[in-house]
Structure formats: structure tokens, C-alpha cells
Amino acid sequence: MASAPSNIAPSAGASGAVHRPDTARDLVKILIAGPFGVGKTTLIDSVSEIRPLHTEEHLSEASAEVDDLAGVRDKATTTVAIDFGRISLAGDVVLYLFGTPGQERFRALWDDIAYGALGALVLVDSRRLDASFDVLGLVEESGLPYAVAFNAFPDAPRHYGEERLRRALDLEPGTPMVTCDARDPDSSVDALLALVDHLIGRDAVEAR
């Protein structure tokens, strides 16, 4: 990562390319984490330049007894293993995006999915901040650097200030915090770039 420029910009975007660019120098595994129903699958769909891999199943009456559906009552499917996508950035950087399941019952998969990742983008729903605490705890326990992206749901509260949200999530001052619309490719790429810039900055500090 140290060789990548800090002013990374996306390449052609989700153009339907299949093969990895021959010029790729930095291949980076990134986790897309967050609670159930926060938009992880949507974000990967919006930016991936290849057809994303999904492991989704329909929610059943049995799963409703163990999954917290508060705030996501209209959700009909859930990721049961991973989502996977890829995006190439200018500067010969390729991000491999691994979406993690958001429910406690899939926690056993975490270590396997997180293995080899350089960082995580944690999606948060400001309508239900408490749903993010367990995921943030997992990311911090793993030692992964991360950025937080608030997915801009239409009915999300607008009156929360940045410092109030940072305190509510108990974030370190240097943790990037952005707002994105997981449905919008440009907005989602901007959130990923905030994480990549954070990783580059950490590499630069460690190199010194």
C-alpha cells in the first residue's frame, strides 16, 4: 500500500471488466462490515466491476426468532457467508471487497473472512446506532484499521452532528467518518477512498 498515491481516483468504474488489470501492483483485501440490513450487499453491487458473488438466502420464520429485525422489517433476504466484488482504482490498486454477514449467529465465520484483510469499511445506520456496536467491537478486536460510513437512508435523522456521532460510537479521533449512499457508485467509491487514504497514511507513519 505504501506505493499507492494518496490522491487515488476510481478508474472506469463498474464497466463489466472481468480480468484483473495487468498493471495492478497493489491487491488489497477489504472487509465491508456492518450490522444486519445496513446496505453492505448494496454497496458492493454498486461499485463492483465484475458480477458480484452473493450468498443470500430468504429469511424464514425460524430466522426471525434469532435475527433482530428492528428497523429492517421489510428485508426479505440475508447474506449467509460472504458477498464479493472487485474494483480497480487509479494508481494500480485493486480492491477485493468481502462483505461480512451482519448477524451474531454467523460470528464464527468472522476470523476466516477477515484473514488477510488490510482494513474494513464499517457501514452504520444512524437510525439504530446500537446495532453497530458488536461489529465495531469485532473489527477492533481483530486489529484492523477501519473507516466508518453512515449509509444515508431516506428517513435517517439529519440533526446529529459529527462529534455527537463519533462519541456515540466511541471512535478514535483519527478514525475516518463519512456519509455515503450505498446505492450510488460515486458515493460508495468515495467511502472506500476514505478508507484507502487512511491505510496509506498509516503505512506512511509506520515507514517513518
Coordinates of N, CA and C in Angstrom, one line a residue:
M1 N 0.8 -1.2 0.0 CA 0.0 0.0 0.0 C 0.8 1.3 0.0
A2 N 2.1 1.2 0.5 CA 2.9 2.4 0.6 C 3.2 3.0 -0.7
S3 N 3.1 2.2 -1.8 CA 3.5 2.7 -3.1 C 2.3 3.4 -3.8
A4 N 1.1 3.4 -3.2 CA 0.0 3.9 -3.9 C -0.1 5.4 -3.6
P5 N -0.5 6.3 -4.5 CA -0.6 7.7 -4.3 C -1.8 8.0 -3.4
S6 N -1.7 9.1 -2.7 CA -2.8 9.4 -1.7 C -4.0 10.0 -2.5
N7 N -3.8 10.5 -3.7 CA -5.0 11.1 -4.5 C -5.6 10.1 -5.4
I8 N -5.8 8.9 -4.9 CA -6.4 7.8 -5.7 C -7.7 8.2 -6.2
A9 N -8.0 7.9 -7.5 CA -9.3 8.2 -8.0 C -9.8 6.9 -8.7
P10 N -11.1 6.6 -8.8 CA -11.5 5.4 -9.4 C -11.2 5.4 -10.9
S11 N -11.0 4.2 -11.4 CA -10.8 4.0 -12.9 C -12.1 4.1 -13.6
A12 N -12.3 3.4 -14.7 CA -13.5 3.5 -15.5 C -14.7 3.1 -14.7
G13 N -14.6 2.4 -13.6 CA -15.7 2.0 -12.8 C -16.3 0.7 -13.1
A14 N -17.6 0.5 -12.8 CA -18.2 -0.9 -13.0 C -18.5 -1.0 -14.5
S15 N -17.4 -1.3 -15.2 CA -17.6 -1.4 -16.7 C -17.9 -2.8 -17.2
G16 N -18.0 -3.7 -16.3 CA -18.2 -5.1 -16.7 C -16.9 -5.9 -17.0
A17 N -15.8 -5.3 -16.7 CA -14.5 -6.0 -16.9 C -14.4 -7.2 -16.1
V18 N -13.8 -8.2 -16.6 CA -13.7 -9.5 -15.8 C -12.3 -9.7 -15.3
H19 N -11.3 -9.5 -16.2 CA -9.9 -9.8 -15.8 C -9.3 -8.7 -15.1
R20 N -8.4 -9.1 -14.1 CA -7.7 -8.1 -13.3 C -6.7 -7.3 -14.2
P21 N -6.6 -6.0 -14.1 CA -5.7 -5.2 -14.9 C -4.3 -5.7 -14.8
D22 N -3.6 -5.8 -16.0 CA -2.2 -6.3 -16.0 C -1.3 -5.4 -15.2
T23 N -1.6 -4.1 -15.1 CA -0.8 -3.1 -14.4 C -0.9 -3.1 -12.9
A24 N -1.9 -3.9 -12.4 CA -2.2 -3.9 -10.9 C -0.9 -4.2 -10.1
R25 N -0.6 -3.4 -9.2 CA 0.6 -3.6 -8.3 C 0.1 -4.0 -6.9
D26 N -0.9 -3.3 -6.4 CA -1.3 -3.5 -5.0 C -2.7 -4.1 -5.0
L27 N -2.8 -5.4 -4.5 CA -4.0 -6.1 -4.4 C -4.4 -6.1 -3.0
V28 N -5.5 -5.5 -2.7 CA -5.9 -5.2 -1.3 C -7.2 -5.8 -1.0
K29 N -7.2 -6.6 0.1 CA -8.5 -7.2 0.6 C -9.1 -6.3 1.6
I30 N -10.3 -5.9 1.4 CA -11.1 -5.0 2.2 C -12.4 -5.7 2.7
L31 N -12.7 -5.6 4.0 CA -13.9 -6.0 4.5 C -15.0 -4.9 4.4
I32 N -16.2 -5.3 4.0 CA -17.3 -4.4 4.1 C -18.2 -5.0 5.3
A33 N -18.1 -4.3 6.4 CA -18.7 -4.8 7.6 C -19.9 -3.9 8.0
G34 N -20.7 -4.5 9.0 CA -21.8 -3.7 9.5 C -22.9 -4.6 9.9
P35 N -23.9 -4.1 10.6 CA -25.0 -4.9 11.1 C -25.9 -5.3 10.0
F36 N -26.8 -6.2 10.4 CA -27.8 -6.8 9.5 C -28.6 -5.6 8.9
G37 N -28.8 -5.7 7.5 CA -29.6 -4.7 6.9 C -29.1 -3.3 6.7
V38 N -27.8 -3.1 6.8 CA -27.2 -1.8 6.7 C -26.8 -1.4 5.3
G39 N -26.8 -2.3 4.4 CA -26.5 -2.0 3.0 C -25.2 -2.5 2.4
K40 N -24.6 -3.5 3.1 CA -23.3 -4.0 2.6 C -23.4 -4.6 1.2
T41 N -24.4 -5.4 1.0 CA -24.6 -6.0 -0.3 C -24.9 -5.0 -1.4
T42 N -25.7 -4.0 -1.0 CA -26.0 -2.9 -2.0 C -24.7 -2.1 -2.4
L43 N -23.8 -1.8 -1.4 CA -22.6 -1.1 -1.7 C -21.7 -1.9 -2.7
I44 N -21.5 -3.2 -2.4 CA -20.7 -4.0 -3.3 C -21.3 -4.1 -4.7
D45 N -22.6 -4.2 -4.7 CA -23.3 -4.2 -6.0 C -23.0 -2.9 -6.8
S46 N -23.0 -1.8 -6.1 CA -22.9 -0.5 -6.8 C -21.6 -0.2 -7.4
V47 N -20.5 -0.8 -6.8 CA -19.2 -0.4 -7.2 C -18.4 -1.5 -8.0
S48 N -18.9 -2.8 -7.9 CA -18.1 -3.9 -8.4 C -18.0 -3.8 -9.9
E49 N -16.8 -4.0 -10.4 CA -16.6 -4.0 -11.9 C -16.8 -5.4 -12.5
I50 N -16.9 -6.4 -11.6 CA -17.3 -7.8 -12.0 C -18.7 -8.1 -11.5
R51 N -19.3 -9.1 -12.0 CA -20.5 -9.5 -11.4 C -20.3 -10.0 -10.0
P52 N -20.9 -9.4 -9.0 CA -20.7 -9.7 -7.6 C -21.1 -11.2 -7.3
L53 N -20.4 -11.8 -6.3 CA -20.8 -13.1 -5.8 C -21.6 -12.8 -4.5
H54 N -22.8 -13.4 -4.5 CA -23.6 -13.3 -3.3 C -24.0 -14.6 -2.7
T55 N -24.1 -14.7 -1.4 CA -24.6 -16.0 -0.8 C -25.8 -15.6 0.1
E56 N -26.9 -15.2 -0.6 CA -28.1 -14.8 0.1 C -29.1 -15.9 0.1
E57 N -29.9 -15.8 1.2 CA -31.0 -16.7 1.4 C -32.2 -15.9 1.9
H58 N -33.4 -16.4 1.6 CA -34.6 -15.7 2.1 C -34.7 -15.9 3.6
L59 N -35.1 -14.9 4.2 CA -35.4 -15.0 5.7 C -36.6 -15.9 5.9
S60 N -36.5 -16.7 6.9 CA -37.6 -17.6 7.2 C -38.2 -17.3 8.6
E61 N -39.3 -17.9 8.9 CA -39.9 -17.7 10.2 C -39.0 -18.1 11.3
A62 N -38.2 -19.1 11.1 CA -37.2 -19.6 12.1 C -36.1 -18.5 12.3
S63 N -35.6 -17.9 11.2 CA -34.6 -16.9 11.4 C -35.1 -15.7 12.1
A64 N -36.4 -15.4 11.9 CA -37.0 -14.2 12.5 C -36.9 -14.3 14.1
E65 N -36.8 -15.5 14.6 CA -36.7 -15.7 16.0 C -35.4 -15.4 16.6
V66 N -34.3 -15.4 15.7 CA -32.9 -15.2 16.2 C -32.3 -13.9 15.7
D67 N -32.8 -13.4 14.6 CA -32.3 -12.2 14.0 C -33.1 -10.9 14.4
D68 N -32.4 -9.9 14.8 CA -33.0 -8.6 15.2 C -33.5 -7.9 14.0
L69 N -34.8 -7.8 13.7 CA -35.3 -7.2 12.5 C -35.8 -5.8 12.8
A70 N -35.5 -5.3 14.0 CA -35.9 -3.9 14.3 C -35.2 -2.9 13.3
G71 N -36.1 -2.1 12.7 CA -35.6 -1.2 11.7 C -35.5 -1.7 10.3
V72 N -35.6 -3.0 10.1 CA -35.4 -3.6 8.8 C -36.5 -4.6 8.5
R73 N -37.7 -4.3 8.9 CA -38.8 -5.2 8.8 C -39.1 -5.6 7.4
D74 N -38.7 -4.8 6.4 CA -39.0 -5.1 5.0 C -38.0 -5.9 4.4
K75 N -36.9 -6.2 5.1 CA -35.8 -7.0 4.5 C -36.3 -8.5 4.3
A76 N -36.0 -9.0 3.1 CA -36.5 -10.4 2.8 C -35.4 -11.4 2.7
T77 N -34.2 -10.9 2.5 CA -33.0 -11.9 2.3 C -31.9 -11.5 3.2
T78 N -30.9 -12.4 3.4 CA -29.8 -12.1 4.2 C -28.6 -12.8 3.7
T79 N -27.4 -12.2 3.8 CA -26.1 -12.9 3.5 C -25.8 -13.9 4.5
V80 N -25.5 -15.1 4.1 CA -25.2 -16.2 5.0 C -23.7 -16.6 5.0
A81 N -22.9 -16.1 4.1 CA -21.5 -16.4 4.1 C -20.8 -15.1 3.7
I82 N -20.6 -14.8 2.4 CA -20.0 -13.5 2.0 C -20.7 -12.9 0.8
D83 N -20.4 -11.6 0.6 CA -20.6 -11.0 -0.7 C -19.2 -10.7 -1.2
F84 N -19.0 -10.7 -2.5 CA -17.6 -10.5 -3.0 C -17.7 -9.7 -4.3
G85 N -16.9 -8.6 -4.4 CA -16.8 -7.8 -5.6 C -15.4 -7.3 -5.7
R86 N -15.1 -6.6 -6.8 CA -13.8 -6.1 -7.1 C -13.9 -4.7 -7.8
I87 N -13.0 -3.8 -7.4 CA -12.9 -2.5 -8.0 C -11.5 -2.1 -8.2
S88 N -11.2 -1.6 -9.4 CA -9.8 -1.2 -9.7 C -9.8 0.3 -9.6
L89 N -8.7 0.8 -8.9 CA -8.5 2.3 -8.7 C -7.3 2.7 -9.5
A90 N -7.3 4.0 -9.8 CA -6.1 4.6 -10.4 C -5.0 4.4 -9.4
G91 N -3.8 4.3 -10.0 CA -2.6 4.1 -9.1 C -2.3 2.6 -9.0
D92 N -2.9 1.8 -9.9 CA -2.7 0.4 -10.0 C -3.1 -0.4 -8.7
V93 N -4.1 0.1 -8.0 CA -4.6 -0.5 -6.8 C -5.9 -1.3 -7.2
V94 N -6.1 -2.5 -6.7 CA -7.3 -3.3 -6.9 C -7.8 -3.7 -5.6
L95 N -9.0 -3.3 -5.3 CA -9.7 -3.7 -4.0 C -10.5 -4.9 -4.2
Y96 N -10.3 -5.9 -3.4 CA -11.2 -7.1 -3.3 C -12.1 -6.9 -2.1
L97 N -13.4 -6.8 -2.4 CA -14.3 -6.4 -1.3 C -15.1 -7.7 -0.8
F98 N -15.0 -7.9 0.5 CA -15.6 -9.1 1.1 C -16.6 -8.6 2.1
G99 N -17.9 -8.8 1.7 CA -19.0 -8.4 2.6 C -19.2 -9.4 3.7
T100 N -19.3 -9.0 4.9 CA -19.5 -10.0 6.0 C -21.0 -10.1 6.5
P101 N -21.4 -11.2 6.9 CA -22.7 -11.3 7.5 C -22.9 -10.4 8.7
G102 N -24.1 -9.9 8.9 CA -24.3 -9.0 10.0 C -24.9 -9.5 11.2
Q103 N -25.2 -10.8 11.3 CA -25.9 -11.3 12.4 C -25.0 -12.1 13.3
E104 N -25.3 -12.1 14.6 CA -24.5 -12.8 15.6 C -24.3 -14.3 15.3
R105 N -25.3 -14.9 14.7 CA -25.3 -16.3 14.5 C -24.2 -16.7 13.5
F106 N -23.7 -15.7 12.7 CA -22.7 -16.0 11.7 C -21.3 -15.5 12.2
R107 N -21.2 -15.2 13.5 CA -19.9 -14.7 14.0 C -18.8 -15.7 13.8
A108 N -19.0 -17.0 13.8 CA -18.0 -18.0 13.7 C -17.2 -17.8 12.4
L109 N -17.8 -17.2 11.4 CA -17.2 -17.0 10.1 C -16.2 -15.9 10.1
W110 N -16.3 -15.0 11.1 CA -15.5 -13.8 11.1 C -14.0 -13.9 10.8
D111 N -13.4 -14.8 11.6 CA -11.9 -14.9 11.5 C -11.5 -15.4 10.1
D112 N -12.3 -16.3 9.6 CA -11.9 -16.8 8.2 C -12.0 -15.7 7.2
I113 N -13.1 -14.9 7.3 CA -13.4 -13.9 6.3 C -12.3 -12.7 6.5
A114 N -12.0 -12.4 7.7 CA -11.1 -11.3 8.0 C -9.6 -11.6 7.7
Y115 N -9.3 -12.9 7.6 CA -7.9 -13.3 7.4 C -7.3 -12.6 6.1
G116 N -6.2 -12.0 6.3 CA -5.5 -11.3 5.2 C -6.1 -10.0 4.8
A117 N -7.1 -9.5 5.4 CA -7.6 -8.1 5.1 C -6.7 -7.1 5.6
L118 N -6.6 -6.0 4.9 CA -5.8 -4.8 5.4 C -6.6 -3.8 6.1
G119 N -7.9 -3.8 5.9 CA -8.8 -2.8 6.6 C -10.2 -3.2 6.4
A120 N -11.1 -2.3 7.0 CA -12.5 -2.6 6.9 C -13.3 -1.2 6.8
L121 N -14.3 -1.3 5.9 CA -15.2 -0.2 5.9 C -16.5 -0.6 6.6
V122 N -16.8 0.1 7.7 CA -17.9 -0.3 8.6 C -19.1 0.6 8.2
L123 N -20.1 0.0 7.7 CA -21.4 0.7 7.4 C -22.2 0.8 8.6
V124 N -22.8 2.0 8.9 CA -23.6 2.3 10.1 C -24.9 2.9 9.6
D125 N -26.0 2.5 10.3 CA -27.3 3.1 10.2 C -27.5 4.0 11.3
S126 N -27.6 5.4 11.1 CA -27.8 6.3 12.2 C -29.1 6.2 12.9
R127 N -30.1 5.5 12.3 CA -31.4 5.2 13.0 C -31.3 4.2 14.1
R128 N -30.2 3.4 14.1 CA -30.1 2.3 15.0 C -28.6 2.1 15.3
L129 N -28.0 3.1 16.0 CA -26.5 3.1 16.2 C -26.1 1.9 17.1
D130 N -27.0 1.5 18.0 CA -26.6 0.4 18.9 C -26.4 -0.9 18.1
A131 N -27.0 -1.0 17.0 CA -26.8 -2.3 16.2 C -25.4 -2.4 15.7
S132 N -24.6 -1.3 15.7 CA -23.2 -1.4 15.1 C -22.2 -1.7 16.2
F133 N -22.5 -1.7 17.5 CA -21.5 -1.9 18.5 C -20.8 -3.2 18.4
D134 N -21.5 -4.3 18.2 CA -20.9 -5.6 18.1 C -19.9 -5.7 17.0
V135 N -20.3 -5.2 15.8 CA -19.5 -5.2 14.6 C -18.2 -4.4 14.8
L136 N -18.4 -3.2 15.4 CA -17.2 -2.4 15.6 C -16.3 -3.0 16.6
G137 N -16.8 -3.7 17.6 CA -16.0 -4.5 18.6 C -15.2 -5.6 17.9
L138 N -15.9 -6.3 17.0 CA -15.2 -7.3 16.2 C -14.0 -6.8 15.4
V139 N -14.3 -5.7 14.7 CA -13.2 -5.1 13.9 C -12.0 -4.6 14.8
E140 N -12.3 -4.0 15.9 CA -11.3 -3.5 16.8 C -10.5 -4.7 17.4
E141 N -11.2 -5.7 17.8 CA -10.5 -6.9 18.3 C -9.6 -7.6 17.3
S142 N -10.0 -7.5 16.0 CA -9.1 -8.1 15.0 C -7.9 -7.2 14.7
G143 N -7.9 -6.0 15.2 CA -6.7 -5.1 14.9 C -6.7 -4.5 13.6
L144 N -7.9 -4.6 12.9 CA -7.9 -4.0 11.5 C -8.2 -2.5 11.6
P145 N -7.4 -1.7 10.9 CA -7.8 -0.3 10.7 C -9.1 -0.2 10.0
Y146 N -9.9 0.9 10.3 CA -11.2 0.9 9.6 C -11.6 2.4 9.5
A147 N -12.6 2.5 8.6 CA -13.3 3.8 8.4 C -14.8 3.5 8.6
V148 N -15.5 4.5 9.1 CA -17.0 4.4 9.3 C -17.7 5.2 8.2
A149 N -18.7 4.5 7.6 CA -19.5 5.2 6.6 C -21.0 5.1 7.0
F150 N -21.7 6.3 7.2 CA -23.1 6.3 7.6 C -23.9 6.2 6.3
N151 N -24.6 5.1 6.1 CA -25.4 4.9 4.9 C -26.6 5.9 5.0
A152 N -26.8 6.7 4.0 CA -27.8 7.7 4.0 C -29.2 7.2 3.7
F153 N -29.8 6.6 4.6 CA -31.2 6.1 4.4 C -32.1 7.3 4.4
P154 N -33.2 7.3 3.6 CA -34.1 8.5 3.4 C -34.6 9.0 4.7
D155 N -34.9 8.2 5.6 CA -35.5 8.6 6.9 C -34.5 8.7 8.0
A156 N -33.2 8.7 7.7 CA -32.2 8.8 8.7 C -32.2 10.2 9.3
P157 N -32.0 10.3 10.6 CA -32.0 11.7 11.3 C -30.9 12.5 10.7
R158 N -31.2 13.8 10.5 CA -30.2 14.8 10.0 C -29.6 15.7 11.0
H159 N -30.1 15.6 12.3 CA -29.7 16.6 13.3 C -28.5 16.2 14.1
Y160 N -28.0 14.9 13.9 CA -26.8 14.5 14.6 C -25.6 15.2 14.0
G161 N -24.8 15.8 14.8 CA -23.5 16.4 14.4 C -22.4 15.3 14.4
E162 N -21.3 15.6 13.7 CA -20.2 14.6 13.6 C -19.7 14.2 14.9
E163 N -19.4 15.2 15.8 CA -18.8 14.9 17.1 C -19.8 14.1 17.9
R164 N -21.1 14.3 17.8 CA -22.0 13.5 18.6 C -22.0 12.1 18.1
L165 N -22.0 11.9 16.8 CA -21.9 10.5 16.3 C -20.6 9.8 16.7
R166 N -19.5 10.6 16.6 CA -18.2 10.0 17.0 C -18.2 9.6 18.4
R167 N -18.8 10.4 19.3 CA -18.9 10.0 20.7 C -19.8 8.8 20.9
A168 N -20.9 8.8 20.2 CA -21.9 7.7 20.4 C -21.3 6.4 20.0
L169 N -20.4 6.4 19.0 CA -19.8 5.1 18.6 C -18.4 4.9 19.2
D170 N -18.0 5.8 20.1 CA -16.7 5.7 20.8 C -15.5 5.6 19.8
L171 N -15.5 6.4 18.8 CA -14.4 6.3 17.8 C -13.2 7.1 18.2
E172 N -12.1 6.6 17.8 CA -10.8 7.3 18.0 C -10.8 8.5 17.1
P173 N -10.2 9.6 17.5 CA -10.2 10.8 16.7 C -9.7 10.6 15.3
G174 N -8.7 9.7 15.1 CA -8.2 9.5 13.7 C -9.0 8.6 12.8
T175 N -10.1 8.0 13.4 CA -10.9 7.1 12.5 C -11.7 7.9 11.5
P176 N -11.5 7.7 10.2 CA -12.3 8.4 9.2 C -13.8 8.1 9.4
M177 N -14.6 9.1 9.2 CA -16.1 9.0 9.3 C -16.7 9.8 8.2
V178 N -17.5 9.1 7.4 CA -18.1 9.8 6.2 C -19.5 9.4 6.1
T179 N -20.2 10.1 5.2 CA -21.6 9.7 4.9 C -21.6 9.2 3.4
C180 N -22.4 8.2 3.1 CA -22.4 7.7 1.7 C -23.9 7.2 1.5
D181 N -24.1 7.0 0.2 CA -25.4 6.4 -0.3 C -24.9 5.1 -0.9
A182 N -25.2 4.0 -0.3 CA -24.6 2.7 -0.8 C -25.2 2.3 -2.2
R183 N -26.3 3.0 -2.6 CA -26.9 2.7 -3.9 C -26.1 3.5 -5.0
D184 N -25.4 4.5 -4.6 CA -24.7 5.4 -5.6 C -23.2 5.0 -5.8
P185 N -22.8 4.6 -7.0 CA -21.4 4.2 -7.1 C -20.4 5.2 -6.7
D186 N -20.6 6.5 -7.1 CA -19.6 7.5 -6.8 C -19.5 7.7 -5.3
S187 N -20.7 7.8 -4.6 CA -20.7 8.0 -3.2 C -20.0 6.8 -2.5
S188 N -20.3 5.6 -3.0 CA -19.7 4.4 -2.3 C -18.2 4.4 -2.6
V189 N -17.7 4.7 -3.8 CA -16.3 4.8 -4.0 C -15.6 5.8 -3.1
D190 N -16.3 7.0 -2.9 CA -15.7 8.0 -2.0 C -15.5 7.4 -0.6
A191 N -16.4 6.6 -0.2 CA -16.3 6.0 1.2 C -15.1 5.0 1.2
L192 N -14.9 4.2 0.1 CA -13.8 3.3 0.0 C -12.5 4.1 0.0
L193 N -12.5 5.2 -0.7 CA -11.3 6.0 -0.8 C -10.9 6.6 0.5
A194 N -11.9 7.0 1.3 CA -11.6 7.4 2.7 C -10.8 6.4 3.5
L195 N -11.2 5.1 3.3 CA -10.5 4.0 4.0 C -9.1 3.8 3.4
V196 N -9.0 3.8 2.1 CA -7.7 3.6 1.4 C -6.7 4.7 1.8
D197 N -7.2 6.0 1.8 CA -6.3 7.1 2.2 C -5.9 6.9 3.7
H198 N -6.8 6.4 4.5 CA -6.4 6.1 5.9 C -5.3 5.0 6.0
L199 N -5.5 4.0 5.2 CA -4.5 2.9 5.2 C -3.1 3.4 4.7
I200 N -3.1 4.2 3.7 CA -1.9 4.8 3.1 C -1.2 5.7 4.2
G201 N -2.0 6.5 4.9 CA -1.5 7.3 5.9 C -0.8 6.5 7.0
R202 N -1.5 5.4 7.4 CA -0.9 4.6 8.5 C 0.4 4.0 8.0
D203 N 0.5 3.5 6.7 CA 1.7 3.0 6.1 C 2.8 4.0 6.2
A204 N 2.5 5.2 5.8 CA 3.5 6.3 5.8 C 4.1 6.5 7.2
V205 N 3.2 6.6 8.2 CA 3.6 6.8 9.5 C 4.5 5.6 10.0
E206 N 4.1 4.4 9.7 CA 4.9 3.2 10.1 C 6.2 3.2 9.4
A207 N 6.3 3.6 8.1 CA 7.5 3.6 7.4 C 8.5 4.6 8.0
R208 N 8.0 5.7 8.6 CA 8.9 6.7 9.2 C 9.4 6.2 10.5

